[in-house]
mmCIF file of C-alpha atoms and ligand atoms in Angstrom:
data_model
loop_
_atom_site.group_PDB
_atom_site.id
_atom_site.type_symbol
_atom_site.label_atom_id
_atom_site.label_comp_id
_atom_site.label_asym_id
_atom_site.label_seq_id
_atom_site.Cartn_x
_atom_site.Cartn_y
_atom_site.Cartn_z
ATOM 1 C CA UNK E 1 8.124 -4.160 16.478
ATOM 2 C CA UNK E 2 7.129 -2.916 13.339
ATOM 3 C CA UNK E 3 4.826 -5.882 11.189
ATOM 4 C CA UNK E 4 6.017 -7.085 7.735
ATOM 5 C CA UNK E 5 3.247 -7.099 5.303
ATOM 6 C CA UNK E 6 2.420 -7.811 1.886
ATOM 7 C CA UNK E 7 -0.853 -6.608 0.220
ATOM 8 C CA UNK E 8 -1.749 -7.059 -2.949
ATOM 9 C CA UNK E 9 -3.684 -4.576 -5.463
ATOM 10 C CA UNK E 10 -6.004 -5.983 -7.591
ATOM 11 C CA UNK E 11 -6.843 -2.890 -9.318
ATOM 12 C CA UNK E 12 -9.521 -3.025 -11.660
ATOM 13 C CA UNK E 13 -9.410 -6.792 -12.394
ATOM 14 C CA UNK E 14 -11.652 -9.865 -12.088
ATOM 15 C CA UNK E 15 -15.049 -11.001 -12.062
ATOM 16 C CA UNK E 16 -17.345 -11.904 -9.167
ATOM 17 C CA UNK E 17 -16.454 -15.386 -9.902
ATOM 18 C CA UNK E 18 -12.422 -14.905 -10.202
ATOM 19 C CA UNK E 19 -12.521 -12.789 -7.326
ATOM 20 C CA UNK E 20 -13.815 -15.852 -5.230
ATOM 21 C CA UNK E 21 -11.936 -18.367 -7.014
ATOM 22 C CA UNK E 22 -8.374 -16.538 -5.936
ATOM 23 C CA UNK E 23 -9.531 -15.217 -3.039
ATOM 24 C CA UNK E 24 -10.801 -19.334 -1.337
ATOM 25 C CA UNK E 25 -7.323 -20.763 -3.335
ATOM 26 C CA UNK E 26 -5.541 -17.845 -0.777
ATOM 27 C CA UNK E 27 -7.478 -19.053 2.107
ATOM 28 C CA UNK E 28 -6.753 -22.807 1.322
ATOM 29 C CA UNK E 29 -3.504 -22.041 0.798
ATOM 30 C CA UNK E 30 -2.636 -19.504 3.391
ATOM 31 C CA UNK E 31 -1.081 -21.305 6.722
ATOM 32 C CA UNK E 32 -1.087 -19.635 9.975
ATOM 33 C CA UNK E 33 1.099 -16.642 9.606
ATOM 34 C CA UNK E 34 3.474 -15.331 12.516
ATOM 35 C CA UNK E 35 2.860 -12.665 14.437
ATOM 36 C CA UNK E 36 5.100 -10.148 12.684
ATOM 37 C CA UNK E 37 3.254 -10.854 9.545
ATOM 38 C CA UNK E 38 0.182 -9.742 7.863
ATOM 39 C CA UNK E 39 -1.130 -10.503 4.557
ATOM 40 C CA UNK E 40 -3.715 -8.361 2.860
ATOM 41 C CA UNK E 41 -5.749 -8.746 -0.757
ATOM 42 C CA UNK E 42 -7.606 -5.081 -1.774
ATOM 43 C CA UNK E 43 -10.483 -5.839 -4.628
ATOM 44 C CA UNK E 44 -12.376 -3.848 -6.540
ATOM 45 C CA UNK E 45 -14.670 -2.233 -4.170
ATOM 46 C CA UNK E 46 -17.800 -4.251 -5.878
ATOM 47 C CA UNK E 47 -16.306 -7.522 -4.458
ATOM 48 C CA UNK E 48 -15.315 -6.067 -1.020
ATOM 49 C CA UNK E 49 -18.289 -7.688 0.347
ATOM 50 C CA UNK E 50 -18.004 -11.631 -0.869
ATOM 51 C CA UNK E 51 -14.576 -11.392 -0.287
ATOM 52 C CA UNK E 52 -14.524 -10.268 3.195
ATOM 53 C CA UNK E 53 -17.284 -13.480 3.695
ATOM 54 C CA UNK E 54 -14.715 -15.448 2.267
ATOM 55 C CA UNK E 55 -11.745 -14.033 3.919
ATOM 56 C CA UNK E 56 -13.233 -14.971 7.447
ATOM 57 C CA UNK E 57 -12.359 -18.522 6.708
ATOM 58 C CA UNK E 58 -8.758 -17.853 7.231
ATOM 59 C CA UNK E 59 -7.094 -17.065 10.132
ATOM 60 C CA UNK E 60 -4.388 -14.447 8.283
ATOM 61 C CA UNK E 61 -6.178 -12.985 5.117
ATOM 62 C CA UNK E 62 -7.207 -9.367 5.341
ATOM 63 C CA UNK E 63 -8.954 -7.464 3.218
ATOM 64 C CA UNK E 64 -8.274 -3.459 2.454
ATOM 65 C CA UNK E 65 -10.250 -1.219 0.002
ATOM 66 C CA UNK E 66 -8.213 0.557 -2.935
ATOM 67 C CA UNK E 67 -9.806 4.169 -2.460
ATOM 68 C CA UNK E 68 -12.494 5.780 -0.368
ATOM 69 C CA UNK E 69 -14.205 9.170 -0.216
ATOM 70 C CA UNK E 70 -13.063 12.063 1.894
ATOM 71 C CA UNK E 71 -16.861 12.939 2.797
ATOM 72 C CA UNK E 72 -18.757 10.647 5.420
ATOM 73 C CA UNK E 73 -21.640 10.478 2.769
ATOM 74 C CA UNK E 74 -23.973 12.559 0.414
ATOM 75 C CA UNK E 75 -24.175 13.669 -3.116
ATOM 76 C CA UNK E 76 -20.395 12.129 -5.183
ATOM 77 C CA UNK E 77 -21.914 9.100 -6.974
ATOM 78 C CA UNK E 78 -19.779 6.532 -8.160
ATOM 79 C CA UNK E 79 -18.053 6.750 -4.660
ATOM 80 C CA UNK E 80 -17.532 5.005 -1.312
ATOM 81 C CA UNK E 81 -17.373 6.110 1.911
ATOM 82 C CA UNK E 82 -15.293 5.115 4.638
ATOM 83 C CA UNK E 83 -18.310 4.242 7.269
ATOM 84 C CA UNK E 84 -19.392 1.940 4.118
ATOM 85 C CA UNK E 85 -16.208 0.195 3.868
ATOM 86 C CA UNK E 86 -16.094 -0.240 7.849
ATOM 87 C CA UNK E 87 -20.133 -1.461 7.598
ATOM 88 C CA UNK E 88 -18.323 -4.190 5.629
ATOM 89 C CA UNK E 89 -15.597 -5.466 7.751
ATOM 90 C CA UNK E 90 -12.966 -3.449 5.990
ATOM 91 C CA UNK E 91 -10.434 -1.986 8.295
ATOM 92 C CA UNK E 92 -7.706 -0.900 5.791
ATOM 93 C CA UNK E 93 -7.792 1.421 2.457
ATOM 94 C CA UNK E 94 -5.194 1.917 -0.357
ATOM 95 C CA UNK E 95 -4.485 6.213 -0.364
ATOM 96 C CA UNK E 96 -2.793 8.050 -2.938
ATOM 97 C CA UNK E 97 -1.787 5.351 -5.400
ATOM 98 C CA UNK E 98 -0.057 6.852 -8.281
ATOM 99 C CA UNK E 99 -2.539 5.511 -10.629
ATOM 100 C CA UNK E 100 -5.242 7.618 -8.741
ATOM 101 C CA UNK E 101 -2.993 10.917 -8.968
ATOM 102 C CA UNK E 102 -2.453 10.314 -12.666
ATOM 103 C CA UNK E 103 -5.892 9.545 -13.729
ATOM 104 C CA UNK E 104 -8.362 10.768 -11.070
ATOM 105 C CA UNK E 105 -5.924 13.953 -10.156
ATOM 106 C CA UNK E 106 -5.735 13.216 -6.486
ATOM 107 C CA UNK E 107 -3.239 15.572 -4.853
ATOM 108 C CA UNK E 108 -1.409 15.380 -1.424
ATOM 109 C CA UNK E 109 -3.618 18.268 -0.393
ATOM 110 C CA UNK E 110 -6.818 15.776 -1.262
ATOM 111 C CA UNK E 111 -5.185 13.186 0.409
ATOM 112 C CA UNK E 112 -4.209 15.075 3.809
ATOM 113 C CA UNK E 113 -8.207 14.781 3.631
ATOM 114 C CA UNK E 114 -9.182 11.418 2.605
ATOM 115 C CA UNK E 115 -6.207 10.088 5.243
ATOM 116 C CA UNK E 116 -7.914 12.038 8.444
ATOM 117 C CA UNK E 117 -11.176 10.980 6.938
ATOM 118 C CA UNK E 118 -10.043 6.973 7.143
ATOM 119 C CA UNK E 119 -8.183 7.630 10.848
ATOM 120 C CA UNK E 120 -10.784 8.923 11.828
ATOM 121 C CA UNK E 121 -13.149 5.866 10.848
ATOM 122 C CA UNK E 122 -10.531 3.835 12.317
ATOM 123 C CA UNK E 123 -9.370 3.060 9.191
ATOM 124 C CA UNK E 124 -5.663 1.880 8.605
ATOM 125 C CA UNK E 125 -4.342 3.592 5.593
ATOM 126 C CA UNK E 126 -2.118 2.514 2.929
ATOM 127 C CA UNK E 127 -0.663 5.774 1.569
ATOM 128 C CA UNK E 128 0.910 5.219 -1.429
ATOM 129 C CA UNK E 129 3.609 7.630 -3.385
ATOM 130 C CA UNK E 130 6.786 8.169 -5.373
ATOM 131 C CA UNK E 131 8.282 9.543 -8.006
ATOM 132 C CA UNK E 132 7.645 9.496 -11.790
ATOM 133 C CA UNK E 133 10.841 8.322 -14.495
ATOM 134 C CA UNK E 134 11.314 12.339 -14.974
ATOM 135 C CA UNK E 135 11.687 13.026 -11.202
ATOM 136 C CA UNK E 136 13.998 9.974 -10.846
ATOM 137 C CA UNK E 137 16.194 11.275 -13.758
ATOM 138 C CA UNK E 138 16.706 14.628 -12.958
ATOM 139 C CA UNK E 139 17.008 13.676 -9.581
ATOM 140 C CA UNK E 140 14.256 15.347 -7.083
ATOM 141 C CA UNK E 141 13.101 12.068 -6.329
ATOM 142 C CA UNK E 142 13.805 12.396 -3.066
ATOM 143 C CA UNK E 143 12.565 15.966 -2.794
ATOM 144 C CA UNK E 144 9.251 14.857 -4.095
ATOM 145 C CA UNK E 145 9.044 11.528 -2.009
ATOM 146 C CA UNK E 146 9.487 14.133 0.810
ATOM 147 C CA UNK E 147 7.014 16.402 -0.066
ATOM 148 C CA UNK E 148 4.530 13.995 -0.958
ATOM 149 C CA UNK E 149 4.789 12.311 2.568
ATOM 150 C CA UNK E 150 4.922 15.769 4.353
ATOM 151 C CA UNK E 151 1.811 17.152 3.028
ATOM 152 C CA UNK E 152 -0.569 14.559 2.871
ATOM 153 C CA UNK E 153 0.388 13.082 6.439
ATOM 154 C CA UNK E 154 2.841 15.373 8.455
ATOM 155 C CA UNK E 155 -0.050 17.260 10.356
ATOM 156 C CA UNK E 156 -0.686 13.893 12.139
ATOM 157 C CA UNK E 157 0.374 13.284 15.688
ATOM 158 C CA UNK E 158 2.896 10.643 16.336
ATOM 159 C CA UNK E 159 0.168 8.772 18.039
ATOM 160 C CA UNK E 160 -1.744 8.613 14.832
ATOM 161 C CA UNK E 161 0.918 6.925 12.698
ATOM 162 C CA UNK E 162 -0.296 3.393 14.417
ATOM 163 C CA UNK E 163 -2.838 3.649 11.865
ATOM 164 C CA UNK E 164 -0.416 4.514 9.076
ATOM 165 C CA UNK E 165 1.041 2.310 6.417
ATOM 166 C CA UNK E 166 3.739 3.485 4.116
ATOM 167 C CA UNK E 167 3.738 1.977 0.623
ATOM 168 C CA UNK E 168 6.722 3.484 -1.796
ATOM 169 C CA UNK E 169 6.184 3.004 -5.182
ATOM 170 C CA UNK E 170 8.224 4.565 -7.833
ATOM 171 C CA UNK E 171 5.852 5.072 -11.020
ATOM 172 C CA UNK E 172 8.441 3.960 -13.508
ATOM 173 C CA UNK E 173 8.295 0.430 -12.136
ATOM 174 C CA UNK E 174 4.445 -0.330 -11.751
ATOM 175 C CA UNK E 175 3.626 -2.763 -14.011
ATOM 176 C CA UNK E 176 6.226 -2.195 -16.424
ATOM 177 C CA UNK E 177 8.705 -5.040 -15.321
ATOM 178 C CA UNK E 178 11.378 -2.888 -14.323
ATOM 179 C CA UNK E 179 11.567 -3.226 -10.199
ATOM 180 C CA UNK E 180 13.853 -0.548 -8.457
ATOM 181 C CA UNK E 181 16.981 -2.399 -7.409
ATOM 182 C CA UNK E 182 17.431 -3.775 -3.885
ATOM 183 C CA UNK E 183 20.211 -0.875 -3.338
ATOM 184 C CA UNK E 184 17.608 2.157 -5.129
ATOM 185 C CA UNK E 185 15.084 0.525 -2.095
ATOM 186 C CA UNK E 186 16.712 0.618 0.713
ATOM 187 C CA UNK E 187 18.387 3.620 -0.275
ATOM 188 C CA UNK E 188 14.896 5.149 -0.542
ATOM 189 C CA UNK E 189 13.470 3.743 2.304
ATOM 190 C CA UNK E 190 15.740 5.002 4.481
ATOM 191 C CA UNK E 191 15.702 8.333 3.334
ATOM 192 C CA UNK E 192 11.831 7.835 4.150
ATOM 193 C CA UNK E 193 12.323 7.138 7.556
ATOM 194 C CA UNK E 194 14.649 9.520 8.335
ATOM 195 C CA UNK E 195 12.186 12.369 7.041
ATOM 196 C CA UNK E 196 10.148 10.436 9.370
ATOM 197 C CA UNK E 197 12.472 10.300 12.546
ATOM 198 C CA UNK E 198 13.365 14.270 11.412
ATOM 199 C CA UNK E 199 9.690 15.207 12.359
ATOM 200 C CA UNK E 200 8.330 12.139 14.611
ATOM 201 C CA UNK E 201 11.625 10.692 16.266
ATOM 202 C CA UNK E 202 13.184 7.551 16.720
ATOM 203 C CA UNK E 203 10.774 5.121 18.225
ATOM 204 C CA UNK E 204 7.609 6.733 15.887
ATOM 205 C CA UNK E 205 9.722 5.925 12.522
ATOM 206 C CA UNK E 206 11.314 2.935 13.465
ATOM 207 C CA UNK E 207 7.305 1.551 14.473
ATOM 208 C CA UNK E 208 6.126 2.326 10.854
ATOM 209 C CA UNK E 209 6.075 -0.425 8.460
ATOM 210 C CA UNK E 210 7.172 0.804 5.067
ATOM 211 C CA UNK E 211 6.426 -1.616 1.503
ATOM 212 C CA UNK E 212 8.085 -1.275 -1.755
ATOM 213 C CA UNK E 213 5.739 -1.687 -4.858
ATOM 214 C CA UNK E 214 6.982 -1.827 -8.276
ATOM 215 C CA UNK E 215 6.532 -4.617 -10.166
ATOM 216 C CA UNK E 216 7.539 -6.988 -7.382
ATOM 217 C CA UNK E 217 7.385 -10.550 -8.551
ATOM 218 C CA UNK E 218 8.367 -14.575 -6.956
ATOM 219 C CA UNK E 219 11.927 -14.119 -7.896
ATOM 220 C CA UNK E 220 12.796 -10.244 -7.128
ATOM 221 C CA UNK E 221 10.729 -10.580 -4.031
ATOM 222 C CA UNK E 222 13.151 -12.332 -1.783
ATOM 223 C CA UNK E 223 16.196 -9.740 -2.345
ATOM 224 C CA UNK E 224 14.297 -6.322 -2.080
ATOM 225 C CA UNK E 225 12.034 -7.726 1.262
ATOM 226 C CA UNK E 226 15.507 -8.622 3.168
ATOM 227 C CA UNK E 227 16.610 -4.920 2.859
ATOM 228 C CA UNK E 228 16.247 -3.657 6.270
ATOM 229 C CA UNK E 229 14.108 -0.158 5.999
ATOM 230 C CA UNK E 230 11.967 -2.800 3.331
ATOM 231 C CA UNK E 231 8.992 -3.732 5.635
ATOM 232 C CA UNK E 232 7.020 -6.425 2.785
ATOM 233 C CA UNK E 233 5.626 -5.335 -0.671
ATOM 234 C CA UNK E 234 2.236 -3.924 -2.124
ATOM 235 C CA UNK E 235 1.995 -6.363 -5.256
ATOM 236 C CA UNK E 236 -0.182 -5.471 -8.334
ATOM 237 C CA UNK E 237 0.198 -8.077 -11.447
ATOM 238 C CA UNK E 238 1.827 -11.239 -9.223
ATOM 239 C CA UNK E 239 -1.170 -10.411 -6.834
ATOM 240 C CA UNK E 240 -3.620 -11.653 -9.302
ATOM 241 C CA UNK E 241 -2.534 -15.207 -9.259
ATOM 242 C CA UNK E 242 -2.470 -17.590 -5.783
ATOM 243 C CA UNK E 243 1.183 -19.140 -6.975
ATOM 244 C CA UNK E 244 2.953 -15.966 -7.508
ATOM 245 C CA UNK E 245 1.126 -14.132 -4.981
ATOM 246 C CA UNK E 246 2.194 -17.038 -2.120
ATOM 247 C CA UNK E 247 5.514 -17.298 -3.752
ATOM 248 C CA UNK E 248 6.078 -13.464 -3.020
ATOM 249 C CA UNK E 249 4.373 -14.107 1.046
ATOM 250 C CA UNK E 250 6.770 -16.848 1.271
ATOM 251 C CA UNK E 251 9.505 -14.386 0.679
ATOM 252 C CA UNK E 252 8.437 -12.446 3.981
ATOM 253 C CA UNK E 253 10.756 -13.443 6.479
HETATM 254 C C1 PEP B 301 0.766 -1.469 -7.806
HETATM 255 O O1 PEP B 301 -0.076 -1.172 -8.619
HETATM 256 O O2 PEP B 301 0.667 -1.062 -6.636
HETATM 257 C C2 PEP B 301 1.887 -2.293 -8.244
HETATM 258 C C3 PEP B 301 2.947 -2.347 -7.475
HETATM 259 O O3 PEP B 301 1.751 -2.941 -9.440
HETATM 260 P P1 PEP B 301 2.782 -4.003 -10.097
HETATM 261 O O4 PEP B 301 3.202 -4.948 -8.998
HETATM 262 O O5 PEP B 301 2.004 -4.685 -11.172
HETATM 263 O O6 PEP B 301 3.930 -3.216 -10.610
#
């Protein structure tokens, strides 16, 4: 049975200090979880370290990077490597999120790399995608949702998709308050995992968990997590702070 998760992205936010301060309120606060749940918090790579020390004291609270190189090592400074983030615990790493494609022009073709790069670390991956305001209103979105799935990750095997994480994202609703409706979710969802089943069949696409991000906060959280292709949430602003962020692991059922 496929796990219900909820992650949050803290993107390029906090201190050393406020990175520990949320991340031991989470563990204090963070009961045991069931088995069909997982909970997740991806810092700033910088704080990946402390926070995985910190994150051991729990018995639930994971710990994913938001981005790692496609190359095992050498000359890219400013970047991190896979075996670097494994060195530190880290078993899971954010792909493709739309803020990367906008502002560090990461492609599906670049991230067909850095995914088989991560798998093959052993690395869980978190590949993010979908569609921009303009896409949405003249209404490829689901031609590009398609696309962007099918290049970066349709050369896998179905075995491989164990280590796959879906995380749909429209760009018109991250961080600007406006959520996709529960309906425009599931709708999308769906369509996901039926590109999925098209290619990998049934019992592949049904085992994949797929999260809706979006601006996903304590009181939308409830309504889009109990459609039934929506598998938890990847959380960016709520993430940031240990009421809203439980509020919105509370709404995992
Ligand atoms: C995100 O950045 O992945 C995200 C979903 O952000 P927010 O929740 O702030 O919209």
């Amino acid at each position: 049975m496929r796990k219900k998760i909820v992650a949050g992205n803290w993107k390029m936010n906090l201190d050393k200090n406020q990175a520990l301060a949320l991340t031991n309120d989470l563990v204090d606060t963070l009961g045991d979880l069931p088995e069909h749940q997982r909970v997740m918090v991806c810092p700033p790579s910088i704080h990946l370290s402390s926070v995985v020390e910190v994150a051991s004291g729990s018995k639930g609270l994971e710990v994913g990077g938001q981005n790692m190189h496609q190359a095992g090592s050498g000359a890219y400074t400013g970047e991190i490597s896979g075996a670097m983030l494994k060195s530190y615990g880290v078993n899971s790493v954010l792909l493709g999120h739309s803020e990367r494609r906008a502002y560090f022009h990461e492609d599906n073709s670049l991230l067909r790399e850095k995914v088989d790069a991560a798998l093959a670390m052993g690395i869980e991956v978190i590949y993010c995608f979908g569609e921009i305001l303009e896409e949405r209103e003249n209404e490829t979105h689901f031609d590009v949702v398609s696309s962007q799935l099918k290049e970066a990750l349709f050369h896998l095997e179905a075995s491989q998709w164990n280590g796959v994480v879906l995380a749909y994202e429209p760009v018109w609703a991250i961080g600007t308050g406006r959520t996709a409706s529960p309906e425009q979710a599931q709708e999308m969802h769906a369509h996901i995992r039926s590109v999925l089943t098209d290619t990998y069949g049934t019992e592949c696409a049904d085992g994949v968990s797929i999260l809706y991000g979006g601006s996903v906060k304590p009181d939308n959280a409830k309504e889009i997590f109990s459609q039934p292709d929506v598998d938890g949430g990847l959380i960016g602003g709520a993430s940031l702070k240990t009421e809203d962020f439980m509020a919105i692991v509370a709404a995992m059922s």
